[in-house]
Amino acid sequence: MTRTPSIRPLPTWRATAALLLALGALAPLRAAPLSATLIAERACPATVAIRHDANPGAIHLDPGARYPVVGANRPDQPSHYLLRLQGVEPSQRWVARDCGRLVEVADTATPPAPTGEPRYLLAVSWQPAFCERRGRAPECRNQTPQRFDARAFSLHGLWPQPRDNVYCDVPARARALSRDGDWQQLPALALAPDTRRELDRVMPGTRSALHRHEWVKHGSCYGDDPEGYFADSLRLLAALNASPVRDLFVSRIGQHLRASEVRAAFDKAFGKGAGERVQLVCHDGLISELRLALKGPIEAGHGLDALLRAAPPRAAGCKGGRVDRAGRD
């Protein structure tokens, strides 16, 4: 008896890519091989095709970051480059030629030292949305409407830029543990008792040793010890949670919130133009994270308002989503 194989529906981006490929709209098969690096200069969308704007995950280039180039749409005078991106699917994406500066691989073996004022991304989570997807995580098992992170932004991390500025002078074993998710096996951090207590309160991921991972991957490139790195992160988060941005999210729990409204709240809280430095991340129709572009020294007297307005604008990310409430829906 012949068995008829079952057919599984493709995820949305796979179905889109398959359809475009069948119609001849995807160009990777025609890409001329190229071995170089693109240094992004604009926050361009990274799409799966040249003649189609499909962009699973709403991925945009991060100005200043370096991306491997694996092809071009034409060997001479190309209009688009095919990049290989980490942590996204599909990983090969097309961007317009004028999105950055192309350099040969040989020129990028030793990246130049950063110049000018430092740049960062402050990533803050709306924890109820995170726990909708990761309900078994230790930090999600006992989340209640009364816990801090049910009605405030929680700390994900403070990330020195550009994007590939990670794992600075970190031993190979620690890098492997961090990348493999074995965060509990990473070394404990020397933090003052008050810092650790506050971190446990506003960074629920400490229950999964997220703070160890964030220090190894990003804090190691910050130029300070763990105490200084997390003290600065906590200060920035406190400024955000004391602003009208948090008030907006709390007032709209259970409701849809547009990216334009979020950006307007940042303008109101931190000055005109601050909202253009904010990117929304959404999953399954829920706002799960905000990523704030910052530029300048993070020190006393240099507040979140100045850091935001000094940074280059970022793409808005998702167009909006529902503000989730604590507890599984």
Coordinates of C-alpha atoms in Angstrom, one line a residue:
M1 CA 0.0 0.0 0.0
T2 CA 1.4 3.4 -1.0
R3 CA 1.4 6.0 1.7
T4 CA 0.5 9.5 0.7
P5 CA 3.0 11.9 2.3
S6 CA 1.5 14.5 4.6
I7 CA 1.8 18.1 3.5
R8 CA 2.7 20.6 6.1
P9 CA 1.8 24.2 5.5
L10 CA 4.8 26.4 5.1
P11 CA 5.4 29.3 7.5
T12 CA 4.3 32.6 6.1
W13 CA 7.7 33.8 5.0
R14 CA 8.6 30.4 3.5
A15 CA 5.3 30.3 1.6
T16 CA 6.0 33.9 0.3
A17 CA 9.5 33.0 -0.7
A18 CA 8.4 29.8 -2.5
L19 CA 5.7 31.7 -4.4
L20 CA 8.1 34.4 -5.4
L21 CA 10.7 31.9 -6.5
A22 CA 8.2 30.1 -8.6
L23 CA 7.2 33.4 -10.3
G24 CA 10.9 34.3 -10.9
A25 CA 10.8 37.2 -8.5
L26 CA 13.5 36.0 -6.3
A27 CA 16.9 36.9 -7.6
P28 CA 19.4 34.9 -5.4
L29 CA 19.7 32.1 -8.1
R30 CA 21.0 34.8 -10.5
A31 CA 23.3 36.5 -8.0
A32 CA 26.8 37.0 -9.3
P33 CA 29.3 35.7 -6.7
L34 CA 31.0 38.3 -4.6
S35 CA 33.2 38.2 -1.5
A36 CA 33.2 41.5 0.3
T37 CA 31.7 43.4 3.3
L38 CA 29.1 46.1 3.3
I39 CA 29.4 48.7 6.0
A40 CA 25.8 50.0 6.4
E41 CA 25.3 53.7 6.2
R42 CA 21.5 53.8 6.1
A43 CA 18.8 51.7 7.9
C44 CA 17.6 50.1 4.6
P45 CA 15.1 47.2 4.5
A46 CA 16.6 43.8 3.9
T47 CA 14.2 42.0 1.6
V48 CA 14.1 38.4 0.2
A49 CA 13.7 39.7 -3.4
I50 CA 14.7 42.8 -5.4
R51 CA 11.4 43.2 -7.2
H52 CA 9.3 42.4 -4.1
D53 CA 9.2 44.1 -0.7
A54 CA 8.7 40.9 1.3
N55 CA 10.7 41.4 4.5
P56 CA 10.1 38.7 7.1
G57 CA 10.8 40.1 10.5
A58 CA 10.9 43.7 9.2
I59 CA 14.7 43.5 9.2
H60 CA 16.6 46.7 8.5
L61 CA 20.3 47.3 8.4
D62 CA 22.0 48.9 11.4
P63 CA 24.1 51.9 10.3
G64 CA 27.7 51.3 11.1
A65 CA 27.4 47.5 11.2
R66 CA 29.3 45.2 8.8
Y67 CA 27.5 42.6 6.7
P68 CA 29.1 39.8 4.6
V69 CA 28.3 40.2 0.9
V70 CA 27.8 37.0 -1.0
G71 CA 26.5 38.2 -4.3
A72 CA 25.3 41.0 -6.5
N73 CA 22.4 41.1 -9.0
R74 CA 24.9 42.0 -11.8
P75 CA 28.6 41.5 -12.1
D76 CA 29.1 45.1 -13.5
Q77 CA 27.4 48.1 -11.9
P78 CA 25.0 46.2 -9.7
S79 CA 22.0 47.9 -8.2
H80 CA 21.6 45.5 -5.3
Y81 CA 23.8 43.3 -3.0
L82 CA 22.9 40.0 -1.5
L83 CA 23.9 39.9 2.2
R84 CA 24.2 37.1 4.8
L85 CA 22.5 38.2 8.0
Q86 CA 22.8 36.4 11.4
G87 CA 19.8 35.4 13.4
V88 CA 17.1 35.9 10.8
E89 CA 15.3 33.7 8.3
P90 CA 15.9 33.6 5.5
S91 CA 19.4 34.6 6.2
Q92 CA 20.2 35.9 2.7
R93 CA 18.7 39.3 2.0
W94 CA 18.9 41.9 -0.8
V95 CA 19.7 45.6 -0.1
A96 CA 20.1 48.5 -2.5
R97 CA 23.7 49.4 -3.5
D98 CA 23.5 52.9 -1.9
C99 CA 22.7 51.5 1.6
G100 CA 26.3 51.3 2.5
R101 CA 29.9 51.2 1.5
L102 CA 31.5 48.1 0.0
V103 CA 35.0 47.1 1.1
E104 CA 37.0 44.1 0.1
V105 CA 37.4 41.2 2.5
A106 CA 41.1 41.9 2.8
D107 CA 40.4 45.4 4.1
T108 CA 38.2 44.1 6.9
A109 CA 40.4 41.5 8.5
T110 CA 41.2 44.0 11.3
P111 CA 38.2 46.3 11.9
P112 CA 39.2 49.9 12.5
A113 CA 38.9 51.3 16.0
P114 CA 35.7 53.1 16.6
T115 CA 35.8 56.8 16.1
G116 CA 33.5 59.6 17.3
E117 CA 31.0 59.2 20.2
P118 CA 30.0 55.7 21.2
R119 CA 26.6 54.3 20.0
Y120 CA 24.4 51.8 21.7
L121 CA 21.0 50.1 21.5
L122 CA 19.0 49.8 24.7
A123 CA 16.7 46.8 24.4
V124 CA 13.7 46.8 26.8
S125 CA 11.0 44.1 26.9
W126 CA 7.3 44.1 27.5
Q127 CA 7.5 40.9 29.6
P128 CA 3.9 39.7 29.3
A129 CA 4.4 39.4 25.5
F130 CA 7.7 37.6 25.9
C131 CA 6.0 35.1 28.3
E132 CA 3.3 34.4 25.8
R133 CA 5.9 32.6 23.7
R134 CA 8.2 31.4 26.5
G135 CA 5.8 30.3 29.2
R136 CA 8.1 27.6 30.5
A137 CA 11.0 30.0 31.1
P138 CA 11.8 30.4 34.8
E139 CA 11.0 34.1 34.7
C140 CA 7.5 33.4 33.3
R141 CA 6.3 30.6 35.5
N142 CA 5.2 32.9 38.3
Q143 CA 4.4 36.2 36.5
T144 CA 1.4 37.9 38.0
P145 CA -0.4 41.2 37.4
Q146 CA 1.2 42.4 40.7
R147 CA 4.8 41.9 39.6
F148 CA 6.9 44.9 38.5
D149 CA 7.3 43.7 34.9
A150 CA 3.5 43.3 34.4
R151 CA 3.2 47.1 34.1
A152 CA 6.6 48.4 33.2
F153 CA 9.4 47.8 30.8
S154 CA 12.0 45.3 31.8
L155 CA 15.7 45.2 30.9
H156 CA 16.9 43.0 28.0
G157 CA 20.2 44.6 27.5
L158 CA 22.5 47.5 26.6
W159 CA 24.3 46.7 23.4
P160 CA 27.4 48.7 22.2
Q161 CA 27.3 49.2 18.5
P162 CA 27.9 48.4 15.7
R163 CA 26.1 45.1 15.7
D164 CA 29.2 43.0 15.4
N165 CA 30.8 44.6 18.5
V166 CA 30.4 41.6 20.7
Y167 CA 32.4 39.1 22.8
C168 CA 35.3 41.4 23.4
D169 CA 38.3 39.4 24.8
V170 CA 35.9 36.7 25.9
P171 CA 37.5 33.1 26.2
A172 CA 36.3 30.6 23.7
R173 CA 34.5 28.5 26.3
A174 CA 32.4 31.4 27.6
R175 CA 31.5 32.4 24.1
A176 CA 30.3 28.9 23.4
L177 CA 28.2 28.7 26.5
S178 CA 26.7 32.1 25.7
R179 CA 25.8 31.2 22.1
D180 CA 24.5 27.8 23.1
G181 CA 22.2 29.1 25.7
D182 CA 24.0 27.5 28.7
W183 CA 23.9 30.7 30.6
Q184 CA 23.7 29.2 34.1
Q185 CA 27.2 27.7 33.4
L186 CA 28.7 31.2 32.8
P187 CA 30.7 32.7 35.7
A188 CA 28.8 34.6 38.3
L189 CA 29.1 38.4 38.2
A190 CA 30.5 40.5 41.0
L191 CA 27.7 43.0 41.7
A192 CA 26.9 45.1 44.7
P193 CA 24.0 43.7 46.7
D194 CA 21.8 46.8 45.9
T195 CA 22.6 46.4 42.2
R196 CA 21.8 42.7 42.2
R197 CA 18.5 43.2 44.0
E198 CA 17.4 45.9 41.6
L199 CA 18.5 43.8 38.6
D200 CA 16.4 40.9 39.9
R201 CA 13.4 43.2 40.1
V202 CA 13.6 44.9 36.7
M203 CA 15.3 42.1 34.7
P204 CA 13.2 39.0 35.2
G205 CA 15.6 37.1 32.9
T206 CA 18.1 36.9 35.7
R207 CA 16.2 33.8 36.7
S208 CA 17.5 32.3 33.5
A209 CA 21.0 33.9 33.9
L210 CA 20.2 36.4 31.1
H211 CA 22.4 39.0 32.9
R212 CA 25.5 36.7 32.6
H213 CA 24.8 36.2 28.9
E214 CA 24.3 40.0 28.3
W215 CA 27.5 40.7 30.1
V216 CA 29.6 38.2 28.2
K217 CA 28.2 39.1 24.8
H218 CA 27.7 42.9 25.1
G219 CA 29.0 44.1 28.4
S220 CA 32.5 42.8 27.6
C221 CA 32.6 45.5 24.9
Y222 CA 31.2 48.3 27.1
G223 CA 34.5 49.5 28.6
D224 CA 33.6 49.0 32.3
D225 CA 33.1 46.2 34.8
P226 CA 29.8 44.4 35.4
E227 CA 28.8 46.8 38.2
G228 CA 29.3 49.9 36.0
Y229 CA 27.6 48.3 33.0
F230 CA 24.5 47.2 34.8
A231 CA 24.3 50.4 36.9
D232 CA 24.2 52.5 33.7
S233 CA 21.6 50.1 32.2
L234 CA 19.4 50.4 35.3
R235 CA 19.6 54.2 35.2
L236 CA 18.5 54.3 31.6
L237 CA 15.6 51.9 32.2
A238 CA 14.5 53.9 35.3
A239 CA 14.3 57.0 33.1
L240 CA 12.2 55.3 30.6
N241 CA 9.8 53.8 33.2
A242 CA 9.4 57.2 34.8
S243 CA 8.3 58.7 31.5
P244 CA 4.9 59.1 29.7
V245 CA 6.0 56.2 27.4
R246 CA 5.3 53.7 30.2
D247 CA 2.1 55.5 31.1
L248 CA 0.9 55.0 27.5
F249 CA 1.6 51.3 27.5
V250 CA -0.1 50.8 30.9
S251 CA -3.1 52.7 29.7
R252 CA -3.4 50.5 26.6
I253 CA -2.9 47.1 28.2
G254 CA -5.1 44.7 26.2
Q255 CA -5.5 47.1 23.3
H256 CA -3.7 47.8 20.0
L257 CA -1.0 50.4 20.0
R258 CA 0.4 51.9 16.8
A259 CA 4.1 52.6 16.2
S260 CA 3.3 56.2 15.4
E261 CA 1.7 56.6 18.9
V262 CA 4.7 55.1 20.6
R263 CA 7.1 57.4 18.7
A264 CA 4.9 60.4 19.5
A265 CA 5.1 59.5 23.2
F266 CA 8.9 59.4 23.0
D267 CA 8.8 62.9 21.4
K268 CA 6.6 64.1 24.3
A269 CA 8.8 62.6 26.9
F270 CA 12.3 63.2 25.5
G271 CA 12.1 65.9 22.9
K272 CA 11.2 66.3 19.3
G273 CA 12.8 63.6 17.1
A274 CA 13.4 61.1 20.0
G275 CA 10.7 58.9 18.6
E276 CA 12.6 58.4 15.3
R277 CA 15.3 56.6 17.3
V278 CA 12.9 53.9 18.5
Q279 CA 12.2 50.6 16.9
L280 CA 9.3 48.3 17.8
V281 CA 9.7 44.5 17.8
C282 CA 6.5 42.4 17.5
H283 CA 5.7 38.7 17.6
D284 CA 2.3 37.2 16.9
G285 CA 0.6 40.6 16.9
L286 CA 2.0 41.6 20.3
I287 CA 4.6 44.3 21.0
S288 CA 7.4 42.4 22.7
E289 CA 10.3 44.9 22.7
L290 CA 11.5 48.4 22.1
R291 CA 15.0 49.1 20.9
L292 CA 16.3 52.6 21.5
A293 CA 19.2 54.0 19.6
L294 CA 21.6 56.0 21.8
K295 CA 24.7 58.0 21.1
G296 CA 27.2 59.6 23.4
P297 CA 28.8 58.9 26.8
I298 CA 26.4 57.2 29.3
E299 CA 27.3 59.2 32.4
A300 CA 25.8 61.4 35.0
G301 CA 24.5 64.6 33.5
H302 CA 24.0 63.0 30.1
G303 CA 20.3 61.9 30.2
L304 CA 18.3 59.6 28.1
D305 CA 16.8 62.5 26.2
A306 CA 20.2 63.7 25.0
L307 CA 21.4 60.2 24.2
L308 CA 18.3 59.6 22.1
R309 CA 18.3 62.8 20.1
A310 CA 22.0 62.4 19.3
A311 CA 21.6 59.0 17.7
P312 CA 20.9 58.3 14.1
P313 CA 17.2 57.5 13.2
R314 CA 16.1 53.9 13.1
A315 CA 13.4 52.1 11.1
A316 CA 10.1 51.9 13.0
G317 CA 10.1 48.1 12.9
C318 CA 6.6 46.7 13.1
K319 CA 3.6 49.0 12.6
G320 CA 2.1 48.2 16.0
G321 CA 0.6 45.5 18.1
R322 CA -1.4 44.7 21.2
V323 CA 0.0 45.5 24.6
D324 CA -0.3 42.2 26.3
R325 CA -1.4 41.7 29.9
A326 CA 0.3 39.4 32.4
G327 CA -0.9 35.8 32.3
R328 CA -1.5 33.4 29.4
D329 CA -4.2 34.5 27.0

